[in-house]
Amino acid sequence: MGSKSKIIVTGGTGYIGSHTAVELQLAGHSVVLIDNFCNSRPEVADAIERTTGIRPELVQLDLCDAAETTELFQAVKPDAVIHFAALKAVGESVEQPLAYYRNNIGSTLSVAEACIASGTRNMVFSSSCAVYGDPDTLPIAENSPDHRAKSPYARTKQICEAILKDLSCTGALSCISLRYFNPVGAHSGGHIGEQATGSVNNLFPLITQTAIGKRGGLTLFGTDYDTPDGTCIRDYIHVVDVAQAHVKAMDHLFASKSCLYDVFNIGTGQGFSVLEILNAFHATTGIEVTSVIGPRRPGDTVAVYADNSKALHELGWSPKYGLTEMIRSAWAWEQILQQREQTAQTT
Ligand code: UD1
């Protein structure tokens, strides 16, 4: 197996899901996207088709409905599933933990059950560097001791990883969890990018929305952290690099004869503070984004960046894009969104 496989992509019209669908199609796989559109739009399937020339199949489904999920998997009979669908706002998860536990863990249980019922052996799970909490050492490696999650969002990722690991021990499922650091930017084709329909919480879209005038300014969530400039440090990674890691992880699963469970960090290995990102945005675009100092955000980690050597050596993956390209593509995408809105208003 490896080429022309059929892959179910849950959360397939979301930010990372849509970019991964494109990379899977470009690698010769066919994709069936599942989404409940709680934070994305069905039109993203058209945008994927415009990017690759291939129409993805799209199914609207709430994965918390276990019976319907199993029915779909039995009908599609995929060779593998990539499970992205999840709620992902750290701050919101602190306020609404139950919604996060029900949705993120419930959907993962449904998908796992559906895999077993349909004989789908291979799964790539969308995990997060949030599982590391506040790391004791940096860069953080996959085999570092377990950490306390700093938010219900992070805990859902730890719990789902544990569930999938237990399942792989039974020989029913082979799974790779990819722990992404901070995916940003957009595909160069200009059709897909970050396009949340719900509230926007992540730094990059908040910067580009401020730069384009949709927002008055940016709040720095704490400038009194124990870091060189007092703001938090993250490992930002281009979303296309993240998407390509999934194709490599799929190939790794397909090549393995026995069931496995493994985890890989997907980051660049370089950390940048919030202020460094604002300065890099200024240097790249010429636009100075105004910011005010605000309180710390509950659930935030002080500093985290990846030791990505395991993915480099074992998956044969490596990130291709640097910070300038991440910023350029994020800014280009924001301008495309504005043009679209202006066109929609005048027609
Ligand atoms: C977190 C997870 C990440 C996950 C993502 C999903 C950690 C370490 N990372 O990213 O794995 O994929 O959620 O959403 O938990 N900031 C501001 N002002 C703002 C917005 C953000 O100062 O208005 C700061 C934050 O405090 C943080 C940085 O910018 O230091 C990045 O924040 P964000 O883009 O929201 O991502 P994380 O919370 O790091």
Coordinates of C-alpha atoms and ligand atoms in Angstrom, one line a residue:
M1 CA 0.0 0.0 0.0
G2 CA 1.1 3.6 0.0
S3 CA -0.2 5.1 -3.2
K4 CA -3.8 5.4 -4.2
S5 CA -5.0 4.7 -0.7
K6 CA -8.4 5.9 0.5
I7 CA -8.0 8.1 3.6
I8 CA -10.8 9.5 5.8
V9 CA -9.8 13.0 7.1
T10 CA -11.9 14.0 10.1
G11 CA -12.1 17.8 10.5
G12 CA -11.2 17.8 6.8
T13 CA -12.5 21.3 6.1
G14 CA -10.6 22.8 9.1
Y15 CA -7.3 24.6 8.9
I16 CA -4.8 21.7 9.2
G17 CA -7.3 19.2 7.8
S18 CA -7.7 21.1 4.5
H19 CA -3.9 21.5 4.0
T20 CA -3.4 17.8 4.7
A21 CA -6.1 16.8 2.3
V22 CA -4.2 18.8 -0.4
E23 CA -0.9 17.0 0.4
L24 CA -2.6 13.6 0.5
Q25 CA -4.2 14.2 -2.9
L26 CA -0.8 15.4 -4.3
A27 CA 0.7 12.2 -3.0
G28 CA -1.8 10.2 -5.0
H29 CA -4.3 9.3 -2.2
S30 CA -8.0 9.8 -2.4
V31 CA -9.7 11.6 0.5
V32 CA -13.1 11.5 2.2
L33 CA -13.5 14.6 4.4
I34 CA -15.7 14.5 7.4
D35 CA -16.7 17.7 9.2
N36 CA -19.7 19.0 11.3
F37 CA -18.8 22.6 10.2
C38 CA -18.7 23.8 13.8
N39 CA -15.6 25.9 12.9
S40 CA -15.3 25.6 9.1
R41 CA -17.3 25.8 5.9
P42 CA -18.3 23.2 3.2
E43 CA -16.9 25.6 0.5
V44 CA -13.4 24.5 1.7
A45 CA -13.9 21.4 -0.4
D46 CA -14.2 23.6 -3.5
A47 CA -11.1 25.4 -2.5
I48 CA -9.2 22.1 -2.1
E49 CA -10.4 21.1 -5.6
R50 CA -9.2 24.5 -7.0
T51 CA -5.8 23.8 -5.4
T52 CA -5.2 20.3 -6.7
G53 CA -7.7 19.8 -9.5
I54 CA -9.2 16.9 -7.7
R55 CA -12.6 17.0 -6.0
P56 CA -12.6 15.5 -2.5
E57 CA -15.6 13.6 -1.2
L58 CA -17.3 15.6 1.7
V59 CA -19.6 14.2 4.4
Q60 CA -21.3 16.2 7.1
L61 CA -21.2 14.2 10.3
D62 CA -21.0 14.8 14.0
L63 CA -18.4 12.2 15.1
C64 CA -19.8 12.1 18.6
D65 CA -22.6 10.0 17.0
A66 CA -20.8 6.7 17.2
A67 CA -23.4 4.7 15.3
E68 CA -23.3 7.0 12.3
T69 CA -19.5 7.2 12.4
T70 CA -19.3 3.4 12.2
E71 CA -21.8 3.2 9.4
L72 CA -19.8 5.7 7.4
F73 CA -16.5 3.9 8.0
Q74 CA -18.1 0.6 7.0
A75 CA -19.4 2.1 3.8
V76 CA -16.1 3.9 2.9
K77 CA -13.8 1.1 4.0
P78 CA -10.8 3.5 4.2
D79 CA -7.2 2.3 4.3
A80 CA -6.5 4.8 7.1
V81 CA -8.0 7.7 9.0
I82 CA -6.4 11.0 10.0
H83 CA -8.3 12.3 13.0
F84 CA -8.2 16.1 13.3
A85 CA -11.7 17.0 14.3
A86 CA -11.6 18.7 17.7
L87 CA -12.2 21.9 19.6
K88 CA -8.9 23.7 20.0
A89 CA -9.2 27.0 21.9
V90 CA -7.1 26.7 25.1
G91 CA -8.8 29.6 26.9
E92 CA -12.3 28.4 26.0
S93 CA -11.4 24.9 27.3
V94 CA -10.6 26.4 30.7
E95 CA -14.1 28.0 30.7
Q96 CA -16.0 25.1 29.2
P97 CA -14.1 21.9 30.2
L98 CA -17.1 19.6 29.7
A99 CA -17.7 20.6 26.1
Y100 CA -14.0 19.8 25.5
Y101 CA -14.1 16.4 27.2
R102 CA -17.3 15.4 25.5
N103 CA -16.4 16.5 22.0
N104 CA -12.7 15.7 21.8
I105 CA -12.7 12.4 23.7
G106 CA -16.2 11.4 22.5
S107 CA -15.2 11.8 18.9
T108 CA -11.9 10.0 19.3
L109 CA -13.8 7.0 20.9
S110 CA -16.3 7.0 18.0
V111 CA -13.5 7.1 15.4
A112 CA -11.6 4.3 17.2
E113 CA -14.7 2.2 17.4
A114 CA -15.5 2.8 13.8
C115 CA -11.9 1.8 12.8
I116 CA -12.2 -1.5 14.6
A117 CA -15.8 -2.2 13.2
S118 CA -14.7 -1.5 9.7
G119 CA -11.2 -3.1 9.8
T120 CA -9.4 0.2 9.4
R121 CA -6.0 -0.5 11.0
N122 CA -4.2 2.8 10.6
M123 CA -4.8 6.1 12.3
V124 CA -2.8 9.3 12.5
F125 CA -4.0 11.3 15.5
S126 CA -3.8 15.1 15.7
S127 CA -2.1 15.8 19.0
S128 CA -0.4 18.8 20.4
C129 CA 2.8 20.0 22.2
A130 CA 0.3 21.1 24.8
V131 CA 0.7 17.5 26.3
Y132 CA 4.0 18.6 27.6
G133 CA 2.6 21.3 29.9
D134 CA 5.5 23.5 31.2
P135 CA 8.5 21.4 30.1
D136 CA 11.5 21.1 32.4
T137 CA 14.0 21.0 29.6
L138 CA 14.0 22.7 26.2
P139 CA 13.9 21.6 23.4
I140 CA 11.4 19.1 24.5
A141 CA 11.7 15.5 23.3
E142 CA 8.9 12.9 22.9
N143 CA 10.3 10.7 25.7
S144 CA 10.3 13.4 28.3
P145 CA 8.5 12.4 31.6
D146 CA 4.7 12.9 31.7
H147 CA 3.7 16.4 32.5
R148 CA 0.7 18.0 34.1
A149 CA -1.6 19.4 31.4
K150 CA -2.2 23.2 31.8
S151 CA -5.7 23.2 30.3
P152 CA -8.6 20.9 29.7
Y153 CA -7.8 21.2 25.9
A154 CA -4.3 19.8 26.7
R155 CA -5.7 17.1 28.9
T156 CA -8.1 15.9 26.2
K157 CA -5.0 15.4 24.0
Q158 CA -3.2 13.4 26.7
I159 CA -6.3 11.3 27.4
C160 CA -6.8 10.5 23.7
E161 CA -3.2 9.6 23.2
A162 CA -3.5 7.2 26.2
I163 CA -6.7 5.6 24.7
L164 CA -5.1 5.1 21.3
K165 CA -1.9 3.6 22.9
D166 CA -4.0 1.2 24.9
L167 CA -5.9 0.2 21.7
S168 CA -2.7 -0.4 19.8
C169 CA -1.6 -2.9 22.5
T170 CA -4.6 -5.1 21.6
G171 CA -3.4 -5.3 18.0
A172 CA -6.6 -3.7 16.7
L173 CA -5.2 -0.4 15.7
S174 CA -1.9 1.0 14.6
C175 CA -1.5 4.7 15.5
I176 CA 0.8 7.6 15.2
S177 CA 0.2 10.7 17.3
L178 CA 1.7 13.9 15.8
R179 CA 2.3 16.5 18.4
Y180 CA 2.2 19.8 16.5
F181 CA 3.7 22.9 17.9
N182 CA 2.1 26.1 16.6
P183 CA 0.9 25.7 13.0
V184 CA 0.7 29.0 11.1
G185 CA 0.6 30.4 7.5
A186 CA -1.3 29.2 4.4
H187 CA -0.9 27.3 1.2
S188 CA 0.8 29.3 -1.6
G189 CA -2.1 28.5 -4.0
G190 CA -4.2 31.2 -2.4
H191 CA -7.4 29.1 -2.0
I192 CA -7.0 27.6 1.5
G193 CA -5.8 29.0 4.8
E194 CA -7.0 29.6 8.3
Q195 CA -10.6 30.5 8.1
A196 CA -12.3 29.8 11.4
T197 CA -16.0 30.6 11.6
G198 CA -15.9 30.8 15.4
S199 CA -13.9 33.2 17.5
V200 CA -10.3 33.7 16.6
N201 CA -7.8 33.1 19.4
N202 CA -4.5 32.3 17.9
L203 CA -1.7 34.8 17.6
F204 CA -1.0 34.8 13.8
P205 CA -4.6 35.4 12.6
L206 CA -5.0 38.0 15.4
I207 CA -1.9 39.8 14.1
T208 CA -2.9 39.7 10.5
Q209 CA -6.5 40.8 11.3
T210 CA -5.1 43.8 13.3
A211 CA -2.7 44.6 10.5
I212 CA -5.5 44.7 7.9
G213 CA -7.7 46.8 10.2
K214 CA -10.3 44.3 11.3
R215 CA -9.2 44.8 14.9
G216 CA -8.0 47.8 16.7
G217 CA -4.9 46.2 18.3
L218 CA -3.4 43.2 19.9
T219 CA -3.2 42.3 23.6
L220 CA 0.0 40.8 24.8
F221 CA -1.1 38.0 27.2
G222 CA 1.6 38.7 29.8
T223 CA 4.9 40.4 29.6
D224 CA 6.2 39.3 33.0
Y225 CA 7.1 35.7 32.1
D226 CA 10.5 34.3 32.9
T227 CA 11.8 34.7 29.3
P228 CA 14.3 37.2 27.8
D229 CA 11.6 39.7 26.9
G230 CA 8.9 38.6 29.3
T231 CA 6.5 37.2 26.6
C232 CA 5.8 33.5 26.0
I233 CA 7.9 31.4 23.6
R234 CA 6.5 29.1 21.0
D235 CA 7.7 27.0 18.0
Y236 CA 5.8 28.3 15.0
I237 CA 5.6 25.9 12.0
H238 CA 4.3 26.4 8.5
V239 CA 1.0 24.5 8.1
V240 CA 2.2 22.9 4.8
D241 CA 5.1 21.4 6.7
V242 CA 2.6 20.1 9.3
A243 CA 0.4 18.7 6.5
Q244 CA 3.4 16.9 4.8
A245 CA 4.2 15.2 8.2
H246 CA 0.9 13.4 7.9
V247 CA 1.7 11.9 4.6
K248 CA 5.0 10.7 6.0
A249 CA 3.3 9.3 9.1
M250 CA 0.8 7.5 6.9
D251 CA 3.6 6.0 4.8
H252 CA 5.3 4.8 8.0
L253 CA 2.1 3.1 9.2
F254 CA 1.5 1.5 5.8
A255 CA 5.1 0.2 5.8
S256 CA 4.8 -1.4 9.2
K257 CA 3.8 -5.1 9.3
S258 CA 2.7 -5.1 13.0
C259 CA 0.5 -2.8 15.0
L260 CA 2.4 0.1 16.5
Y261 CA 1.9 3.2 18.6
D262 CA 4.3 6.0 18.3
V263 CA 4.5 9.8 18.9
F264 CA 6.4 12.5 16.9
N265 CA 7.1 16.1 17.6
I266 CA 6.2 18.3 14.6
G267 CA 7.9 21.6 15.0
T268 CA 10.9 23.5 13.6
G269 CA 13.0 23.3 16.8
Q270 CA 13.2 27.1 17.1
G271 CA 11.4 29.2 19.6
F272 CA 10.2 32.8 19.1
S273 CA 8.6 35.1 21.7
V274 CA 5.4 37.0 21.0
L275 CA 7.4 40.2 20.7
E276 CA 9.9 38.6 18.3
I277 CA 6.9 37.5 16.1
L278 CA 5.6 41.1 16.1
N279 CA 9.0 42.4 15.2
A280 CA 9.4 39.8 12.4
F281 CA 6.0 40.7 11.1
H282 CA 7.0 44.4 11.0
A283 CA 10.3 43.5 9.2
T284 CA 8.6 41.2 6.7
T285 CA 5.5 43.3 5.8
G286 CA 6.5 46.8 6.9
I287 CA 3.4 47.0 9.1
E288 CA 3.7 47.8 12.8
V289 CA 0.9 46.1 14.7
T290 CA -0.1 48.1 17.8
S291 CA -0.3 46.1 21.0
V292 CA -1.3 46.7 24.6
I293 CA -0.1 44.7 27.6
G294 CA -2.7 42.5 29.2
P295 CA -2.9 39.9 31.9
R296 CA -1.6 36.4 31.4
R297 CA -4.0 34.0 29.7
P298 CA -5.1 31.0 31.8
G299 CA -3.7 27.7 30.6
D300 CA -0.7 29.3 28.7
T301 CA 2.7 27.6 28.8
V302 CA 5.7 29.8 29.4
A303 CA 8.0 28.4 26.7
V304 CA 8.0 25.4 24.5
Y305 CA 9.8 24.3 21.4
A306 CA 10.5 21.0 19.8
D307 CA 13.3 18.5 19.6
N308 CA 12.2 17.3 16.2
S309 CA 15.1 14.9 15.6
K310 CA 12.8 11.8 15.9
A311 CA 10.5 12.9 13.1
L312 CA 13.6 13.8 11.0
H313 CA 15.3 10.4 11.4
E314 CA 12.3 8.0 11.6
L315 CA 9.7 9.6 9.4
G316 CA 12.1 11.2 6.9
W317 CA 10.3 14.5 7.4
S318 CA 11.8 17.9 7.7
P319 CA 10.3 21.4 7.8
K320 CA 11.0 23.4 4.7
Y321 CA 9.7 26.9 5.5
G322 CA 11.2 29.5 7.8
L323 CA 9.5 32.3 9.8
T324 CA 9.6 34.8 7.0
E325 CA 7.7 32.5 4.7
M326 CA 5.2 31.7 7.5
I327 CA 4.5 35.4 8.0
R328 CA 4.4 36.2 4.2
S329 CA 1.9 33.4 3.5
A330 CA -0.3 34.3 6.6
W331 CA -0.3 38.0 5.5
A332 CA -1.0 37.1 1.8
W333 CA -4.0 34.9 3.0
E334 CA -5.4 37.7 5.1
Q335 CA -5.3 40.0 2.1
I336 CA -7.0 37.4 -0.1
L337 CA -9.8 37.1 2.5
Q338 CA -10.3 40.9 2.5
Q339 CA -10.5 40.9 -1.3
R340 CA -13.1 38.2 -1.2
E341 CA -15.1 40.1 1.3
Q342 CA -14.9 43.3 -0.7
T343 CA -15.9 41.4 -3.9
A344 CA -18.9 39.8 -2.1
Q345 CA -20.0 43.3 -0.9
T346 CA -19.9 44.8 -4.3
T347 CA -21.7 42.0 -6.1
Ligands
UD1_1 C1 -2.0 26.1 21.8 C2 -1.1 24.9 21.9 C3 -1.0 24.3 20.5 C4 -2.3 24.1 19.9 C5 -3.1 25.4 19.9 C6 -4.5 25.2 19.4 C7 0.4 25.1 23.8 C8 1.8 25.4 24.2 N1 0.2 25.2 22.5 O1 -1.2 27.1 21.2 O2 -0.3 23.1 20.6 O3 -2.2 23.6 18.6 O4 -3.2 25.9 21.2 O5 -5.2 26.4 19.3 O6 -0.5 24.9 24.6 N2 -1.0 35.5 22.4 C9 -1.0 36.8 22.8 N3 -2.1 37.6 22.4 C10 -3.2 37.0 21.7 C11 -3.1 35.7 21.3 C12 -2.0 34.9 21.7 O7 -0.1 37.4 23.4 O8 -4.1 37.8 21.4 C13 0.2 34.7 22.8 C14 -0.2 33.6 23.7 O9 -0.2 33.9 25.0 C15 0.9 32.6 23.3 C16 1.2 32.9 21.9 O10 0.7 34.2 21.6 O11 2.1 32.9 24.1 C17 0.6 31.9 20.9 O12 -0.8 31.7 21.3 P1 -1.8 30.9 20.3 O13 -1.6 31.3 18.9 O14 -3.1 31.1 20.9 O15 -1.3 29.4 20.5 P2 -1.0 28.5 21.8 O16 -1.9 28.8 22.9 O17 0.5 28.6 22.0

